[in-house]
Amino acid sequence: MNIEKSQLKMQIANNIGADIEDRVEGELRAAHELLGAADALQQAALKVPRDLAAKVDTALAEGEIKDMTALEAAEFAKKYLAKAGDYLRHLSDVERSKASDQRSRVAGLKFAMDSLQKMRDEEAQRIQAVIDATEEDGEAPRTEASAARKAHGSVADRRAAEAEAKGSNGTPPKKKRAAKKKAKKAPRKKPTALKAVKKSSG
């Protein structure tokens, strides 16, 4: 296990989790605002047509509407007031749908936060397991390479041991013995004529 990689994963999970948490708060605020707007529109859909219809009835009673008969004017006004109420209810439904979508996004972000927290906890447990496993030796290896050095020695140490086993000149013992044997078998060279003359004159 590589502890540095696990620590990096934990740090990344922390950073992403913090960003997602900020987004969750923003999405929740937006969802509450949408729900508030939907409630306001729903109330308006009930209140506006009722209040305006009452004003139309008052205007008819006081003779303010003169171009139409009282009945025609009342029917015309109330018809469009009903349409206004329907439109307000439609707007309310739209806002509620937006709020529902917003809550779905919040749920997705919370799931991502939970997944990151789970990953962070798993990496923390792995690190703790490595620390616990090496605690008896008094030193916890920080990486896989350091753990290998601790168990088998460094690469330099192993090479030095191999060189020592081969001998001082770096030739393996088997090759040294073969070279000596070959030297014994090689025939001695005969003295040349010049060397023979020098020997007889001397």
mmCIF file of C-alpha atoms in Angstrom:
data_model
loop_
_atom_site.group_PDB
_atom_site.id
_atom_site.type_symbol
_atom_site.label_atom_id
_atom_site.label_comp_id
_atom_site.label_asym_id
_atom_site.label_seq_id
_atom_site.Cartn_x
_atom_site.Cartn_y
_atom_site.Cartn_z
ATOM 1 C CA MET A 1 0.000 0.000 0.000
ATOM 2 C CA ASN A 2 1.214 3.520 -0.832
ATOM 3 C CA ILE A 3 0.483 5.810 2.099
ATOM 4 C CA GLU A 4 1.228 8.990 0.127
ATOM 5 C CA LYS A 5 -1.396 8.061 -2.473
ATOM 6 C CA SER A 6 -3.930 7.323 0.252
ATOM 7 C CA GLN A 7 -3.218 10.658 1.914
ATOM 8 C CA LEU A 8 -3.608 12.412 -1.443
ATOM 9 C CA LYS A 9 -6.933 10.663 -2.025
ATOM 10 C CA MET A 10 -8.115 11.777 1.410
ATOM 11 C CA GLN A 11 -7.108 15.381 0.703
ATOM 12 C CA ILE A 12 -8.878 15.366 -2.664
ATOM 13 C CA ALA A 13 -11.987 13.859 -1.064
ATOM 14 C CA ASN A 14 -11.926 16.588 1.597
ATOM 15 C CA ASN A 15 -11.613 19.377 -0.970
ATOM 16 C CA ILE A 16 -14.317 18.027 -3.273
ATOM 17 C CA GLY A 17 -16.569 17.304 -0.295
ATOM 18 C CA ALA A 18 -16.243 20.905 0.911
ATOM 19 C CA ASP A 19 -17.150 22.229 -2.549
ATOM 20 C CA ILE A 20 -20.142 19.905 -2.798
ATOM 21 C CA GLU A 21 -21.299 20.880 0.689
ATOM 22 C CA ASP A 22 -21.326 24.541 -0.371
ATOM 23 C CA ARG A 23 -23.341 23.618 -3.455
ATOM 24 C CA VAL A 24 -25.809 21.636 -1.355
ATOM 25 C CA GLU A 25 -26.442 24.659 0.847
ATOM 26 C CA GLY A 26 -26.988 26.835 -2.217
ATOM 27 C CA GLU A 27 -29.337 24.308 -3.823
ATOM 28 C CA LEU A 28 -31.328 23.986 -0.602
ATOM 29 C CA ARG A 29 -31.742 27.755 -0.388
ATOM 30 C CA ALA A 30 -32.902 27.843 -4.002
ATOM 31 C CA ALA A 31 -35.358 24.994 -3.350
ATOM 32 C CA HIS A 32 -36.844 26.835 -0.363
ATOM 33 C CA GLU A 33 -37.168 30.001 -2.444
ATOM 34 C CA LEU A 34 -38.944 28.122 -5.229
ATOM 35 C CA LEU A 35 -41.323 26.525 -2.767
ATOM 36 C CA GLY A 36 -42.019 29.945 -1.275
ATOM 37 C CA ALA A 37 -42.768 31.347 -4.736
ATOM 38 C CA ALA A 38 -45.034 28.396 -5.509
ATOM 39 C CA ASP A 39 -46.978 28.929 -2.285
ATOM 40 C CA ALA A 40 -47.323 32.649 -3.014
ATOM 41 C CA LEU A 41 -48.633 31.977 -6.519
ATOM 42 C CA GLN A 42 -51.020 29.355 -5.201
ATOM 43 C CA GLN A 43 -52.453 31.852 -2.747
ATOM 44 C CA ALA A 44 -52.643 34.493 -5.480
ATOM 45 C CA ALA A 45 -54.532 32.076 -7.726
ATOM 46 C CA LEU A 46 -57.231 31.870 -5.070
ATOM 47 C CA LYS A 47 -57.221 35.450 -3.838
ATOM 48 C CA VAL A 48 -56.815 37.565 -7.000
ATOM 49 C CA PRO A 49 -59.872 36.305 -8.951
ATOM 50 C CA ARG A 50 -62.044 36.445 -5.839
ATOM 51 C CA ASP A 51 -61.040 39.990 -4.910
ATOM 52 C CA LEU A 52 -61.279 41.334 -8.466
ATOM 53 C CA ALA A 53 -64.621 39.649 -9.013
ATOM 54 C CA ALA A 54 -65.910 41.472 -5.955
ATOM 55 C CA LYS A 55 -64.698 44.761 -7.425
ATOM 56 C CA VAL A 56 -66.454 44.018 -10.723
ATOM 57 C CA ASP A 57 -69.695 43.382 -8.871
ATOM 58 C CA THR A 58 -69.246 46.694 -7.046
ATOM 59 C CA ALA A 59 -68.583 48.545 -10.294
ATOM 60 C CA LEU A 60 -71.701 47.058 -11.863
ATOM 61 C CA ALA A 61 -73.804 47.971 -8.866
ATOM 62 C CA GLU A 62 -72.584 51.557 -8.958
ATOM 63 C CA GLY A 63 -73.177 51.887 -12.721
ATOM 64 C CA GLU A 64 -69.525 52.412 -13.608
ATOM 65 C CA ILE A 65 -69.727 49.911 -16.500
ATOM 66 C CA LYS A 66 -72.105 51.506 -19.045
ATOM 67 C CA ASP A 67 -71.167 50.187 -22.495
ATOM 68 C CA MET A 68 -72.475 46.691 -21.747
ATOM 69 C CA THR A 69 -75.425 45.404 -19.910
ATOM 70 C CA ALA A 70 -74.681 44.552 -16.313
ATOM 71 C CA LEU A 71 -74.930 40.820 -16.938
ATOM 72 C CA GLU A 72 -72.665 40.876 -20.009
ATOM 73 C CA ALA A 73 -70.027 42.961 -18.257
ATOM 74 C CA ALA A 74 -70.034 40.715 -15.201
ATOM 75 C CA GLU A 75 -69.735 37.544 -17.254
ATOM 76 C CA PHE A 76 -66.938 39.016 -19.381
ATOM 77 C CA ALA A 77 -64.926 40.216 -16.396
ATOM 78 C CA LYS A 78 -65.333 37.030 -14.385
ATOM 79 C CA LYS A 79 -64.377 34.920 -17.385
ATOM 80 C CA TYR A 80 -60.991 36.614 -17.670
ATOM 81 C CA LEU A 81 -60.517 36.641 -13.944
ATOM 82 C CA ALA A 82 -60.922 32.869 -14.007
ATOM 83 C CA LYS A 83 -58.261 32.701 -16.733
ATOM 84 C CA ALA A 84 -55.982 34.828 -14.585
ATOM 85 C CA GLY A 85 -56.488 32.402 -11.705
ATOM 86 C CA ASP A 86 -55.703 29.439 -13.970
ATOM 87 C CA TYR A 87 -52.514 31.135 -15.137
ATOM 88 C CA LEU A 88 -51.404 31.812 -11.574
ATOM 89 C CA ARG A 89 -52.042 28.191 -10.656
ATOM 90 C CA HIS A 90 -49.974 27.146 -13.677
ATOM 91 C CA LEU A 91 -47.104 29.345 -12.502
ATOM 92 C CA SER A 92 -47.408 27.817 -9.053
ATOM 93 C CA ASP A 93 -47.160 24.304 -10.516
ATOM 94 C CA VAL A 94 -44.088 25.323 -12.526
ATOM 95 C CA GLU A 95 -42.370 26.632 -9.408
ATOM 96 C CA ARG A 96 -43.207 23.478 -7.495
ATOM 97 C CA SER A 97 -41.757 21.390 -10.320
ATOM 98 C CA LYS A 98 -38.576 23.458 -10.197
ATOM 99 C CA ALA A 99 -38.407 22.964 -6.444
ATOM 100 C CA SER A 100 -38.793 19.210 -6.926
ATOM 101 C CA ASP A 101 -35.937 19.188 -9.450
ATOM 102 C CA GLN A 102 -33.887 21.232 -7.026
ATOM 103 C CA ARG A 103 -34.471 18.701 -4.256
ATOM 104 C CA SER A 104 -33.400 15.922 -6.640
ATOM 105 C CA ARG A 105 -30.145 17.754 -7.295
ATOM 106 C CA VAL A 106 -29.645 18.161 -3.563
ATOM 107 C CA ALA A 107 -30.180 14.419 -3.087
ATOM 108 C CA GLY A 108 -27.619 13.672 -5.812
ATOM 109 C CA LEU A 109 -25.075 16.004 -4.238
ATOM 110 C CA LYS A 110 -25.628 14.458 -0.820
ATOM 111 C CA PHE A 111 -25.056 11.006 -2.315
ATOM 112 C CA ALA A 112 -21.777 12.247 -3.797
ATOM 113 C CA MET A 113 -20.789 13.628 -0.390
ATOM 114 C CA ASP A 114 -21.534 10.292 1.265
ATOM 115 C CA SER A 115 -19.472 8.445 -1.362
ATOM 116 C CA LEU A 116 -16.513 10.769 -0.826
ATOM 117 C CA GLN A 117 -16.760 10.358 2.926
ATOM 118 C CA LYS A 118 -16.815 6.586 2.526
ATOM 119 C CA MET A 119 -13.717 6.688 0.304
ATOM 120 C CA ARG A 120 -11.939 8.939 2.798
ATOM 121 C CA ASP A 121 -12.777 6.615 5.692
ATOM 122 C CA GLU A 122 -11.527 3.573 3.754
ATOM 123 C CA GLU A 123 -8.201 5.257 2.977
ATOM 124 C CA ALA A 124 -7.847 6.325 6.604
ATOM 125 C CA GLN A 125 -8.440 2.733 7.725
ATOM 126 C CA ARG A 126 -5.798 1.461 5.284
ATOM 127 C CA ILE A 127 -3.259 3.949 6.562
ATOM 128 C CA GLN A 128 -4.034 3.013 10.150
ATOM 129 C CA ALA A 129 -3.661 -0.676 9.295
ATOM 130 C CA VAL A 130 -0.167 -0.063 7.886
ATOM 131 C CA ILE A 131 0.786 1.994 10.935
ATOM 132 C CA ASP A 132 -0.505 -0.696 13.292
ATOM 133 C CA ALA A 133 1.321 -3.442 11.373
ATOM 134 C CA THR A 134 4.684 -1.665 11.631
ATOM 135 C CA GLU A 135 4.257 -0.094 15.056
ATOM 136 C CA GLU A 136 6.149 -2.921 16.754
ATOM 137 C CA ASP A 137 9.300 -2.079 14.780
ATOM 138 C CA GLY A 138 9.162 1.497 15.987
ATOM 139 C CA GLU A 139 9.014 2.948 12.479
ATOM 140 C CA ALA A 140 6.197 2.897 9.947
ATOM 141 C CA PRO A 141 7.332 2.675 6.300
ATOM 142 C CA ARG A 142 5.966 5.614 4.360
ATOM 143 C CA THR A 143 5.844 3.914 0.962
ATOM 144 C CA GLU A 144 5.976 0.489 -0.650
ATOM 145 C CA ALA A 145 9.604 1.170 -1.637
ATOM 146 C CA SER A 146 10.599 2.000 1.931
ATOM 147 C CA ALA A 147 8.814 -1.122 3.144
ATOM 148 C CA ALA A 148 10.821 -3.208 0.643
ATOM 149 C CA ARG A 149 14.067 -1.570 1.773
ATOM 150 C CA LYS A 150 13.184 -2.341 5.340
ATOM 151 C CA ALA A 151 12.520 -6.011 4.582
ATOM 152 C CA HIS A 152 15.306 -6.752 2.064
ATOM 153 C CA GLY A 153 17.786 -3.883 2.323
ATOM 154 C CA SER A 154 18.417 -1.132 -0.191
ATOM 155 C CA VAL A 155 19.448 -1.758 -3.798
ATOM 156 C CA ALA A 156 22.936 -0.409 -3.037
ATOM 157 C CA ASP A 157 23.301 -2.817 -0.108
ATOM 158 C CA ARG A 158 22.296 -5.782 -2.255
ATOM 159 C CA ARG A 159 24.708 -4.810 -5.039
ATOM 160 C CA ALA A 160 27.565 -4.421 -2.553
ATOM 161 C CA ALA A 161 26.872 -7.889 -1.183
ATOM 162 C CA GLU A 162 26.848 -9.362 -4.688
ATOM 163 C CA ALA A 163 30.150 -7.652 -5.556
ATOM 164 C CA GLU A 164 31.736 -8.972 -2.371
ATOM 165 C CA ALA A 165 30.604 -12.483 -3.237
ATOM 166 C CA LYS A 166 32.168 -12.216 -6.712
ATOM 167 C CA GLY A 167 35.627 -11.299 -5.410
ATOM 168 C CA SER A 168 37.926 -8.312 -5.336
ATOM 169 C CA ASN A 169 38.298 -7.939 -9.133
ATOM 170 C CA GLY A 170 34.635 -8.408 -9.784
ATOM 171 C CA THR A 171 35.138 -11.850 -11.438
ATOM 172 C CA PRO A 172 32.918 -14.611 -10.085
ATOM 173 C CA PRO A 173 34.811 -17.422 -8.264
ATOM 174 C CA LYS A 174 33.882 -20.025 -10.908
ATOM 175 C CA LYS A 175 35.321 -17.909 -13.721
ATOM 176 C CA LYS A 176 38.534 -17.290 -11.734
ATOM 177 C CA ARG A 177 39.092 -21.020 -11.272
ATOM 178 C CA ALA A 178 38.464 -21.646 -14.976
ATOM 179 C CA ALA A 179 41.004 -18.967 -15.934
ATOM 180 C CA LYS A 180 43.686 -20.514 -13.681
ATOM 181 C CA LYS A 181 43.055 -23.976 -15.106
ATOM 182 C CA LYS A 182 43.363 -22.656 -18.651
ATOM 183 C CA ALA A 183 46.641 -20.950 -17.794
ATOM 184 C CA LYS A 184 48.116 -24.237 -16.509
ATOM 185 C CA LYS A 185 47.205 -26.110 -19.687
ATOM 186 C CA ALA A 186 48.724 -23.530 -22.069
ATOM 187 C CA PRO A 187 52.125 -24.847 -23.537
ATOM 188 C CA ARG A 188 55.256 -22.858 -22.895
ATOM 189 C CA LYS A 189 56.695 -21.038 -25.891
ATOM 190 C CA LYS A 190 60.039 -22.350 -27.328
ATOM 191 C CA PRO A 191 62.964 -19.894 -27.287
ATOM 192 C CA THR A 192 63.618 -18.219 -30.611
ATOM 193 C CA ALA A 193 66.934 -18.551 -32.543
ATOM 194 C CA LEU A 194 68.033 -15.065 -31.457
ATOM 195 C CA LYS A 195 67.492 -15.936 -27.810
ATOM 196 C CA ALA A 196 69.489 -19.215 -28.311
ATOM 197 C CA VAL A 197 72.470 -17.322 -29.838
ATOM 198 C CA LYS A 198 72.495 -14.808 -27.015
ATOM 199 C CA LYS A 199 72.398 -17.633 -24.509
ATOM 200 C CA SER A 200 75.382 -19.520 -26.125
ATOM 201 C CA SER A 201 77.481 -16.344 -26.466
ATOM 202 C CA GLY A 202 76.853 -15.412 -22.889
#
